[in-house]
Amino acid sequence: MTLDRRSLLATFGTGAVAAPAAATAGQGVQPTFLHGVASGDPHADSVVLWTRVTPGADGTRALPVRWRVLNGETVVASGTAEATPDRDYTVKVIAGGLRPGTEYRYDFQAGDVTSPVGRVRTLPVGATPDVVLAVASCQLHPGGLFNAWDDVSKLERLDAVVHLGDYIYEYGAAPADYGMAVGTALSRIPQPPHEIVSLEDYRLRHAQYKSDPDLQAAHARAAFICVWDDHEITNDAYISGAENHQGETEGDYTARKAIALRAYYEWMPIREPRAGLGLEHINRSFDFGDLASLMMVETRLLSRGEQLDYEKDLTVTPVNGVPTPDVAAFEAKRNDPSRDLLGAGQLDWLKSALAASRASGKTWQVLGNQVVMARVAGPDLAGSATPEQLERFLSALPAAYRTRVQAAIDLFKLGLPFNLDAWDGYPAGRERLYAACAEAGVQPLVLAGDSHAYWVNDLKDAAGARRGVEFGTSAISSPSVGDLFGPLPLGAMLAARNDEVVFCDQNAKGYILLTLTPERAEAKLQSVSTIRAKPYEARTLSTWVVTRGTDGITGPVRV
């Protein structure tokens, strides 16, 4: 039995603006910039600049595009590029020759039309007093308004945005599709209105997301440092397949994956993979002066084995006439040494990057990772709620989910993991990662997305040794498991059940504002009051601090 977030939450969601036109719409006389501008992957001397030109009357030829970077009113870099049909009229250039730690403005021009203006800051070198990052994930367009992105765009200080994946979702617009109860009510209808499979489909879906004004504003505010999770391809992706890929009707998975990645690199402000590597090699690192290194890892397409599933992989046999799960056999499968997310090659790269960061004297090593790393057993609902509360909770669930949730409750009594798609489904790989961190002499700050929940976790290895601190960000707009639980505080139940979980909120939506200084790392869990309407209110849900001393990190402590 699987507590599957997608199927449980298919009838939940949020938000409202009319769906944008398809990527090739808007065929006026002049070309236009309907999808805004973006920057990404900043280095100390260069940055990726991105836009898309919607063609004018002649939508079949290449279009010359001019770009420029300004410091104040002075143009410090400029050039020309072409928007071509074979890249869906997206333009991506690397603006070089820039100064470190400097904020610039940039824009594009096609014909007589000038794009919106973006802001971007290059990475610092040398002594760096602080770094401010917004950490975000999981933005289901029919799930709700992107109010959190509007809030990010208004931040007075922001060096970069770290996006941990699920930038787009692949689902269609059928009534039972993910988030469509709200998407229909709020006219946020996926484009195209079916599950995306072809290159044109993926391009149209990226175009729809980039048409959202709040997301455009966030991209124009600061550089994004991105990594995909699963929905940029399809749900619960792994190296050779995915839960939401049916080969008999949707073709070859390898071909679909290649199409999805092609569209991703076209539509995202990201550098191309290093020479000689395939598109899957999105792992890369960024140095913020002498203060911090950010390592972005890939946990879906390079080495991830197929996810375990309680319904398929947990055998139930009669014991004295009572159906009894064979937990020992299931745990043997889960702890198989071959189960992994990173793979040997990526782990070697990460270990070298961590060691180099430590050797150069940087205070913080930050791991940009997609899924929750901490050990999280499912909630003991039977032990945390009265029978009356539990009955009210179950009776309030949609009938289609009641049996599934009851089965999950019974399994979680046994101490089994809450989410097998997270690192809990790959414990041997997690131990190898922890060993690599220990060998490099670091206790990293781990960032996590995917879960649609806020987490503050104290990471420990199988022997109980402290290995790091994890900050998990909630969703921008995607439904949360906690939405199902009504008055039952799922986050508090998970924290009470698990030694590594210091704090968990399974309902609020938003992002994390992470500020690093030589003395401390401060994580503000920023939430928005609603994703169903405007205006909204933004607030800090809670603030957590980690300090680093000669003996390692201290905290997380709530302040």
Coordinates of C-alpha atoms in Angstrom, one line a residue:
M1 CA 0.0 0.0 0.0
T2 CA 1.4 3.4 -0.9
L3 CA 0.3 6.8 0.6
D4 CA 0.6 8.4 -2.8
R5 CA 0.6 12.2 -2.7
R6 CA -0.6 12.7 -6.2
S7 CA -3.5 10.3 -6.1
L8 CA -4.6 11.3 -2.6
L9 CA -4.6 15.0 -3.5
A10 CA -5.9 14.9 -7.1
T11 CA -9.1 16.6 -5.9
F12 CA -7.3 19.4 -4.0
G13 CA -5.6 22.6 -5.3
T14 CA -5.8 26.4 -5.5
G15 CA -5.5 29.7 -7.7
A16 CA -6.9 31.9 -10.6
V17 CA -5.9 33.6 -13.7
A18 CA -6.9 32.8 -17.3
A19 CA -4.7 30.2 -18.9
P20 CA -2.2 31.8 -21.3
A21 CA -2.2 31.2 -25.0
A22 CA 0.0 28.6 -26.5
A23 CA 3.7 29.3 -27.0
T24 CA 3.3 30.3 -30.7
A25 CA 0.3 32.5 -30.2
G26 CA 0.3 36.3 -30.4
Q27 CA 1.2 36.5 -34.1
G28 CA 1.2 40.3 -34.5
V29 CA 3.3 42.3 -36.9
Q30 CA 6.2 42.7 -34.4
P31 CA 7.8 40.0 -32.3
T32 CA 7.0 40.2 -28.6
F33 CA 8.4 39.0 -25.3
L34 CA 5.4 37.3 -23.8
H35 CA 7.4 35.1 -21.5
G36 CA 9.5 37.7 -19.8
V37 CA 13.3 37.4 -19.1
A38 CA 15.3 35.3 -16.8
S39 CA 18.9 34.8 -15.6
G40 CA 20.6 31.8 -14.1
D41 CA 23.7 29.9 -13.1
P42 CA 25.7 33.0 -12.0
H43 CA 29.5 32.8 -11.8
A44 CA 31.8 35.5 -10.6
D45 CA 32.4 36.8 -14.1
S46 CA 29.4 35.6 -16.2
V47 CA 25.7 34.7 -16.1
V48 CA 23.2 33.0 -18.3
L49 CA 20.6 35.4 -19.8
W50 CA 17.3 34.0 -21.2
T51 CA 14.2 35.1 -23.0
R52 CA 11.7 33.9 -25.6
V53 CA 10.7 35.8 -28.6
T54 CA 7.1 35.2 -29.8
P55 CA 7.4 35.7 -33.5
G56 CA 5.4 38.3 -35.4
A57 CA 3.6 37.9 -38.7
D58 CA 6.3 35.6 -40.1
G59 CA 6.7 32.9 -37.5
T60 CA 8.9 30.5 -39.6
R61 CA 12.2 32.3 -39.8
A62 CA 15.1 33.0 -37.4
L63 CA 14.9 36.3 -35.6
P64 CA 17.9 38.4 -34.7
V65 CA 17.9 39.4 -31.0
R66 CA 20.2 42.0 -29.3
W67 CA 21.0 41.7 -25.7
R68 CA 22.9 44.0 -23.3
V69 CA 24.0 44.1 -19.6
L70 CA 24.1 47.5 -17.8
N71 CA 25.8 48.7 -14.7
G72 CA 23.9 51.8 -13.9
E73 CA 23.5 53.5 -17.3
T74 CA 26.7 52.0 -18.7
V75 CA 26.5 49.0 -21.1
V76 CA 29.2 46.6 -19.9
A77 CA 28.4 43.7 -22.2
S78 CA 26.3 43.2 -25.3
G79 CA 25.9 41.0 -28.3
T80 CA 23.5 39.4 -30.7
A81 CA 21.8 36.0 -30.9
E82 CA 19.1 34.3 -33.0
A83 CA 15.7 33.1 -31.9
T84 CA 15.1 30.1 -34.1
P85 CA 12.2 27.6 -34.6
D86 CA 14.4 24.6 -33.7
R87 CA 14.8 26.0 -30.2
D88 CA 11.2 27.2 -30.0
Y89 CA 12.4 30.8 -30.3
T90 CA 14.1 30.7 -26.9
V91 CA 17.3 32.6 -26.6
K92 CA 20.0 31.7 -24.1
V93 CA 23.3 33.5 -24.0
I94 CA 26.3 33.6 -21.5
A95 CA 27.1 37.2 -20.7
G96 CA 30.8 37.3 -19.8
G97 CA 33.4 39.8 -18.7
L98 CA 31.4 40.9 -15.6
R99 CA 32.7 41.9 -12.2
P100 CA 32.2 39.7 -9.2
G101 CA 29.6 40.5 -6.5
T102 CA 28.0 43.1 -8.7
E103 CA 24.3 43.7 -9.5
Y104 CA 23.5 44.4 -13.1
R105 CA 20.4 45.0 -15.2
Y106 CA 19.8 43.4 -18.6
D107 CA 17.3 43.3 -21.4
F108 CA 16.8 42.1 -25.0
Q109 CA 15.6 43.7 -28.2
A110 CA 13.9 42.2 -31.3
G111 CA 13.0 44.5 -34.1
D112 CA 11.8 47.7 -32.4
V113 CA 10.5 45.8 -29.3
T114 CA 12.4 45.8 -26.1
S115 CA 11.9 43.1 -23.4
P116 CA 11.2 43.7 -19.7
V117 CA 14.3 44.5 -17.7
G118 CA 15.9 41.9 -15.4
R119 CA 18.2 42.2 -12.4
V120 CA 21.1 39.8 -11.7
R121 CA 24.0 39.6 -9.3
T122 CA 27.3 37.8 -10.0
L123 CA 28.9 35.6 -7.4
P124 CA 31.3 37.2 -5.0
V125 CA 34.9 36.4 -4.5
G126 CA 37.1 36.8 -1.5
A127 CA 35.7 38.0 1.8
T128 CA 31.9 37.7 1.8
P129 CA 29.9 39.0 4.7
D130 CA 26.6 37.4 3.8
V131 CA 24.6 35.6 1.1
V132 CA 20.8 35.7 0.8
L133 CA 19.0 32.9 -1.1
A134 CA 15.4 32.1 -1.7
V135 CA 14.7 28.3 -1.7
A136 CA 11.6 27.1 -3.6
S137 CA 10.0 24.0 -5.2
C138 CA 6.8 22.5 -6.5
Q139 CA 4.7 25.0 -8.4
L140 CA 1.6 23.3 -9.8
H141 CA -0.1 25.8 -12.1
P142 CA -3.7 24.6 -11.6
G143 CA -2.8 24.2 -7.9
G144 CA -3.0 27.9 -7.1
L145 CA -1.8 31.4 -7.7
F146 CA 2.0 31.9 -7.5
N147 CA 1.7 34.4 -4.7
A148 CA 4.9 33.2 -3.2
W149 CA 6.8 34.2 -6.3
D150 CA 5.3 37.7 -6.1
D151 CA 6.6 37.9 -2.6
V152 CA 10.1 36.7 -3.7
S153 CA 10.1 39.4 -6.4
K154 CA 9.6 42.1 -3.8
L155 CA 12.6 41.1 -1.6
E156 CA 14.9 44.0 -0.9
R157 CA 18.0 41.8 -0.8
L158 CA 18.3 38.6 -2.9
D159 CA 21.4 37.1 -4.3
A160 CA 19.9 34.1 -6.1
V161 CA 16.9 31.7 -6.1
V162 CA 17.6 28.0 -5.6
H163 CA 14.8 26.0 -7.3
L164 CA 14.8 22.3 -6.2
G165 CA 12.5 21.0 -8.9
D166 CA 8.9 20.4 -10.1
Y167 CA 9.1 23.7 -12.0
I168 CA 6.3 22.3 -14.3
Y169 CA 3.9 19.4 -13.9
E170 CA 3.0 17.0 -16.7
Y171 CA -0.7 16.2 -16.0
G172 CA -3.7 17.1 -18.1
A173 CA -6.9 19.0 -17.5
A174 CA -9.4 16.1 -17.0
P175 CA -11.7 16.6 -13.9
A176 CA -9.8 13.9 -12.0
D177 CA -6.3 15.1 -12.9
Y178 CA -4.0 16.5 -10.3
G179 CA -5.2 19.8 -8.8
M180 CA -8.0 20.2 -11.4
A181 CA -10.8 20.7 -8.8
V182 CA -9.2 24.1 -8.0
G183 CA -7.7 24.6 -11.4
T184 CA -11.1 24.5 -13.0
A185 CA -12.7 26.8 -10.4
L186 CA -9.9 29.3 -10.9
S187 CA -9.5 29.0 -14.7
R188 CA -5.9 27.7 -14.4
I189 CA -6.3 25.1 -17.0
P190 CA -3.2 23.1 -18.2
Q191 CA -2.0 23.9 -21.7
P192 CA -2.1 21.6 -23.6
P193 CA -5.1 20.2 -21.9
H194 CA -3.7 16.6 -21.9
E195 CA -0.8 14.9 -20.3
I196 CA 2.4 16.1 -22.0
V197 CA 4.4 13.6 -24.0
S198 CA 5.6 15.2 -27.2
L199 CA 8.2 17.9 -27.7
E200 CA 5.5 20.4 -28.6
D201 CA 3.6 19.4 -25.5
Y202 CA 6.5 20.0 -23.2
R203 CA 7.3 23.3 -24.9
L204 CA 3.7 24.5 -24.5
R205 CA 3.6 23.6 -20.8
H206 CA 6.9 25.5 -20.2
A207 CA 5.4 28.4 -22.1
Q208 CA 2.3 28.4 -19.9
Y209 CA 4.3 28.5 -16.7
K210 CA 6.6 31.3 -18.0
S211 CA 3.5 33.3 -18.9
D212 CA 2.5 33.6 -15.2
P213 CA 3.2 37.2 -14.2
D214 CA 4.3 36.4 -10.6
L215 CA 6.8 33.8 -11.8
Q216 CA 8.0 36.3 -14.5
A217 CA 8.6 38.9 -11.7
A218 CA 10.6 36.5 -9.6
H219 CA 12.8 35.6 -12.6
A220 CA 13.3 39.3 -13.4
R221 CA 14.4 39.9 -9.7
A222 CA 17.3 37.5 -9.4
A223 CA 19.2 34.6 -11.0
F224 CA 17.8 31.1 -10.6
I225 CA 19.9 28.1 -9.8
C226 CA 17.7 25.2 -10.8
V227 CA 17.6 21.4 -10.8
W228 CA 14.7 19.3 -11.9
D229 CA 12.8 16.7 -9.8
D230 CA 10.4 14.3 -11.4
H231 CA 7.5 16.3 -12.9
E232 CA 9.7 18.0 -15.4
I233 CA 9.7 14.6 -17.0
T234 CA 6.8 12.6 -15.3
N235 CA 5.8 11.6 -11.8
D236 CA 8.1 9.4 -9.8
A237 CA 10.7 9.2 -12.5
Y238 CA 13.8 6.9 -12.1
I239 CA 16.6 5.9 -14.4
S240 CA 14.6 3.5 -16.6
G241 CA 11.0 4.4 -16.1
A242 CA 8.4 6.4 -14.1
E243 CA 5.1 5.7 -12.2
N244 CA 3.3 8.0 -14.7
H245 CA 4.7 6.6 -17.9
Q246 CA 2.7 3.9 -19.7
G247 CA 4.8 2.6 -22.5
E248 CA 2.0 0.9 -24.3
T249 CA 0.3 4.3 -24.9
E250 CA 3.0 6.9 -24.3
G251 CA 5.9 5.4 -26.3
D252 CA 9.5 4.8 -25.3
Y253 CA 10.5 6.2 -21.9
T254 CA 14.0 7.0 -23.0
A255 CA 12.6 9.1 -25.9
R256 CA 10.2 10.9 -23.7
K257 CA 12.9 11.7 -21.2
A258 CA 15.1 13.1 -24.0
I259 CA 12.3 15.3 -25.2
A260 CA 11.5 16.6 -21.7
L261 CA 15.2 17.5 -21.1
R262 CA 15.5 19.2 -24.5
A263 CA 12.5 21.4 -23.7
Y264 CA 13.9 22.0 -20.2
Y265 CA 17.3 23.3 -21.5
E266 CA 15.5 25.4 -24.0
W267 CA 13.2 27.1 -21.6
M268 CA 15.3 27.3 -18.4
P269 CA 18.2 29.8 -17.7
I270 CA 20.7 27.1 -17.1
R271 CA 24.1 26.3 -18.6
E272 CA 24.4 23.3 -20.8
P273 CA 26.1 20.2 -19.3
R274 CA 29.9 20.0 -19.2
A275 CA 31.6 18.8 -22.3
G276 CA 31.2 15.2 -23.0
L277 CA 28.3 14.7 -20.6
G278 CA 24.7 13.9 -21.5
L279 CA 21.7 16.1 -20.6
E280 CA 21.1 14.2 -17.4
H281 CA 24.3 15.6 -15.8
I282 CA 22.7 18.6 -14.2
N283 CA 24.9 18.4 -11.1
R284 CA 27.1 21.4 -10.6
S285 CA 28.5 23.7 -7.9
F286 CA 28.7 27.4 -7.1
D287 CA 31.1 29.3 -4.8
F288 CA 30.0 32.4 -2.9
G289 CA 33.3 33.9 -2.0
D290 CA 34.9 32.6 1.1
L291 CA 31.6 32.0 2.7
A292 CA 29.7 29.1 1.1
S293 CA 29.6 26.5 -1.7
L294 CA 26.3 25.3 -3.2
M295 CA 26.3 21.8 -4.7
M296 CA 23.3 20.9 -6.8
V297 CA 22.8 17.2 -7.2
E298 CA 20.7 15.0 -9.5
T299 CA 18.6 12.3 -7.9
R300 CA 16.2 11.1 -10.6
L301 CA 17.8 10.2 -13.9
L302 CA 21.4 9.3 -13.4
S303 CA 21.2 6.4 -10.9
R304 CA 17.9 6.2 -9.1
G305 CA 16.5 2.7 -9.0
E306 CA 12.7 2.0 -9.2
Q307 CA 10.8 3.1 -6.1
L308 CA 9.6 0.5 -3.7
D309 CA 5.8 0.3 -3.2
Y310 CA 4.0 -1.1 -0.1
E311 CA 1.3 -2.6 -2.2
K312 CA 3.7 -4.4 -4.6
D313 CA 6.7 -5.0 -2.3
L314 CA 5.3 -5.7 1.2
T315 CA 4.1 -9.2 1.3
V316 CA 1.2 -10.0 3.6
T317 CA 0.8 -13.6 4.8
P318 CA -1.5 -15.2 7.3
V319 CA 0.0 -15.8 10.8
N320 CA -2.4 -17.8 13.1
G321 CA -5.1 -16.8 10.6
V322 CA -4.4 -13.1 10.8
P323 CA -3.0 -11.3 7.7
T324 CA 0.4 -10.0 8.8
P325 CA 2.9 -7.9 6.8
D326 CA 6.3 -9.4 6.4
V327 CA 8.2 -6.3 7.6
A328 CA 11.6 -8.1 7.8
A329 CA 11.5 -9.1 4.2
F330 CA 10.4 -5.6 3.1
E331 CA 13.2 -4.0 5.1
A332 CA 15.7 -6.4 3.5
K333 CA 14.6 -5.1 0.1
R334 CA 14.7 -1.4 1.3
N335 CA 18.2 -1.8 2.7
D336 CA 19.6 -3.6 -0.4
P337 CA 23.1 -2.0 -0.9
S338 CA 22.4 -1.5 -4.6
R339 CA 19.6 1.0 -3.9
D340 CA 20.9 4.5 -4.6
L341 CA 20.0 8.0 -5.8
L342 CA 23.4 9.6 -6.7
G343 CA 25.5 6.8 -8.2
A344 CA 29.3 6.3 -7.7
G345 CA 30.3 8.9 -10.3
Q346 CA 28.2 11.7 -8.9
L347 CA 29.1 10.8 -5.4
D348 CA 32.9 11.0 -6.2
W349 CA 32.2 14.4 -7.8
L350 CA 30.3 15.6 -4.7
K351 CA 32.9 14.3 -2.3
S352 CA 35.7 16.2 -4.2
A353 CA 33.6 19.4 -4.3
L354 CA 32.9 19.1 -0.6
A355 CA 36.5 18.5 0.3
A356 CA 37.6 21.4 -2.0
S357 CA 35.2 23.8 -0.3
R358 CA 36.3 22.7 3.1
A359 CA 40.0 23.0 2.2
S360 CA 39.5 26.5 0.9
G361 CA 38.1 27.6 4.2
K362 CA 34.5 28.2 3.3
T363 CA 32.2 28.2 6.3
W364 CA 29.2 26.5 4.8
Q365 CA 28.7 23.6 2.4
V366 CA 25.1 23.6 1.1
L367 CA 23.5 20.7 -0.7
G368 CA 20.8 21.5 -3.2
N369 CA 18.9 18.2 -3.2
Q370 CA 15.4 17.3 -4.4
V371 CA 13.8 15.0 -1.8
V372 CA 13.7 14.8 2.0
M373 CA 16.9 13.2 3.4
A374 CA 15.9 12.6 7.1
R375 CA 14.5 9.4 8.4
V376 CA 10.8 9.9 8.7
A377 CA 8.5 7.1 9.9
G378 CA 4.9 7.6 9.1
P379 CA 2.7 9.2 11.8
D380 CA 1.2 7.1 14.5
L381 CA -2.3 8.4 14.1
A382 CA -3.9 5.7 16.3
G383 CA -1.6 6.7 19.1
S384 CA -1.8 10.5 18.5
A385 CA -5.6 10.9 18.1
T386 CA -8.6 9.6 20.0
P387 CA -10.8 7.0 18.3
E388 CA -13.4 9.6 17.8
Q389 CA -11.0 12.0 16.2
L390 CA -9.7 9.2 13.9
E391 CA -13.2 8.2 12.9
R392 CA -14.1 11.8 12.1
F393 CA -10.9 12.2 10.0
L394 CA -11.6 9.0 8.0
S395 CA -15.2 9.7 7.5
A396 CA -14.4 13.2 6.1
L397 CA -12.1 11.8 3.4
P398 CA -13.3 11.2 -0.1
A399 CA -14.6 7.7 -0.3
A400 CA -12.1 6.8 -2.9
Y401 CA -9.2 7.4 -0.5
R402 CA -10.6 6.1 2.8
T403 CA -9.5 2.5 2.4
R404 CA -6.1 3.6 1.1
V405 CA -5.5 5.9 4.1
Q406 CA -6.7 3.3 6.6
A407 CA -4.2 0.8 5.2
A408 CA -1.4 3.4 5.4
I409 CA -2.3 4.1 9.0
D410 CA -2.0 0.5 9.8
L411 CA 1.4 0.2 8.1
F412 CA 2.7 3.3 9.9
K413 CA 2.0 1.7 13.2
L414 CA 4.8 -0.6 12.3
G415 CA 7.3 2.3 12.0
L416 CA 7.6 2.1 8.2
P417 CA 8.7 5.1 6.2
F418 CA 6.4 8.0 5.3
N419 CA 7.7 8.4 1.8
L420 CA 9.5 5.7 -0.2
D421 CA 10.2 8.1 -3.0
A422 CA 12.5 10.2 -0.7
W423 CA 15.9 9.1 0.7
D424 CA 14.1 6.7 3.1
G425 CA 13.5 4.5 0.1
Y426 CA 17.3 4.3 -0.6
P427 CA 19.0 4.1 2.9
A428 CA 22.2 2.4 1.6
G429 CA 22.7 5.3 -0.8
R430 CA 22.1 7.8 2.1
E431 CA 24.7 6.1 4.2
R432 CA 27.2 6.3 1.4
L433 CA 26.5 10.0 1.1
Y434 CA 26.9 10.5 4.8
A435 CA 30.2 8.6 4.7
A436 CA 31.4 10.9 1.9
C437 CA 30.5 14.0 3.9
A438 CA 32.3 12.6 6.9
E439 CA 35.4 11.8 4.8
A440 CA 35.4 15.4 3.5
G441 CA 35.1 16.7 7.0
V442 CA 31.8 18.6 6.5
Q443 CA 28.4 18.7 8.1
P444 CA 26.3 20.2 5.2
L445 CA 23.2 22.3 5.2
V446 CA 20.9 20.1 3.1
L447 CA 18.0 21.8 1.1
A448 CA 15.0 19.7 0.1
G449 CA 11.9 20.2 -2.0
D450 CA 9.3 17.7 -3.4
S451 CA 7.3 17.1 -0.2
H452 CA 5.0 20.2 -0.3
A453 CA 5.9 20.7 3.4
Y454 CA 8.3 22.6 5.6
W455 CA 10.9 20.6 7.4
V456 CA 13.7 21.3 9.9
N457 CA 15.6 18.1 10.4
D458 CA 18.6 17.0 12.4
L459 CA 20.3 14.5 10.2
K460 CA 22.0 11.4 11.7
D461 CA 23.5 8.3 10.1
A462 CA 22.6 4.8 10.9
A463 CA 25.0 4.8 13.9
G464 CA 23.5 7.9 15.3
A465 CA 26.3 10.3 14.4
R466 CA 25.3 13.8 13.4
R467 CA 25.8 14.4 9.7
G468 CA 24.1 17.8 9.0
V469 CA 20.9 19.9 9.2
E470 CA 18.1 19.8 6.6
F471 CA 15.8 22.6 5.7
G472 CA 12.9 21.4 3.5
T473 CA 10.8 24.0 1.7
S474 CA 7.1 23.7 1.1
A475 CA 5.4 24.1 -2.2
I476 CA 4.8 27.4 -4.1
S477 CA 1.3 26.1 -4.9
S478 CA 1.2 22.3 -5.1
P479 CA -1.3 20.5 -2.7
S480 CA 0.0 19.1 0.6
V481 CA -0.7 15.8 2.3
G482 CA -1.6 17.9 5.4
D483 CA -4.6 19.3 3.4
L484 CA -6.3 16.0 3.8
F485 CA -5.9 15.8 7.6
G486 CA -8.2 18.7 8.6
P487 CA -7.9 19.3 12.4
L488 CA -5.3 16.5 12.8
P489 CA -1.9 18.2 13.0
L490 CA 0.1 15.9 10.6
G491 CA 3.3 17.9 10.9
A492 CA 3.3 17.8 14.7
M493 CA 2.6 14.1 14.6
L494 CA 5.6 13.5 12.4
A495 CA 7.8 15.6 14.6
A496 CA 6.6 13.7 17.7
R497 CA 7.2 10.3 16.0
N498 CA 10.7 11.0 14.6
D499 CA 13.9 11.9 16.4
E500 CA 15.4 13.6 13.3
V501 CA 12.4 15.8 12.7
V502 CA 12.7 19.0 14.7
F503 CA 9.8 20.8 13.0
C504 CA 7.3 20.0 10.3
D505 CA 4.4 21.9 8.8
Q506 CA 2.4 20.0 6.3
N507 CA -0.1 22.8 5.3
A508 CA 1.5 26.2 4.7
K509 CA 2.7 27.3 1.2
G510 CA 5.7 29.5 0.4
Y511 CA 9.5 29.3 0.3
I512 CA 12.6 29.6 2.6
L513 CA 14.7 32.7 2.9
L514 CA 18.2 31.5 3.8
T515 CA 20.8 34.0 5.0
L516 CA 24.3 32.8 5.5
T517 CA 27.0 34.7 7.5
P518 CA 30.3 33.5 8.9
E519 CA 28.7 33.1 12.3
R520 CA 25.3 31.5 11.4
A521 CA 22.8 30.2 8.9
E522 CA 19.3 31.6 9.3
A523 CA 16.3 29.9 7.6
K524 CA 13.1 31.9 7.6
L525 CA 10.1 29.7 6.6
Q526 CA 8.1 32.3 4.6
S527 CA 4.5 31.6 3.9
V528 CA 1.6 33.2 2.1
S529 CA -1.9 33.5 3.6
T530 CA -3.7 32.1 0.5
I531 CA -3.0 30.7 -3.0
R532 CA -6.6 31.1 -4.0
A533 CA -6.9 34.8 -4.4
K534 CA -5.2 38.2 -4.3
P535 CA -4.4 40.2 -2.3
Y536 CA -2.6 37.9 0.1
E537 CA -0.5 38.4 3.2
A538 CA 3.1 37.1 3.6
R539 CA 4.5 36.2 7.0
T540 CA 7.4 34.3 8.6
L541 CA 6.0 31.0 9.9
S542 CA 9.1 30.4 12.0
T543 CA 12.9 31.2 12.0
W544 CA 15.6 28.6 12.6
V545 CA 19.3 29.2 13.2
V546 CA 22.4 27.0 12.9
T547 CA 25.8 28.1 14.1
R548 CA 29.2 26.6 13.4
G549 CA 31.9 26.2 15.9
T550 CA 35.2 24.4 16.1
D551 CA 33.5 21.1 16.8
G552 CA 30.9 21.3 14.1
I553 CA 27.4 22.7 13.8
T554 CA 25.0 23.6 16.6
G555 CA 21.3 23.8 16.2
P556 CA 18.8 24.1 14.6
V557 CA 17.4 26.4 17.2
R558 CA 14.1 28.2 16.8
V559 CA 14.4 32.0 17.4

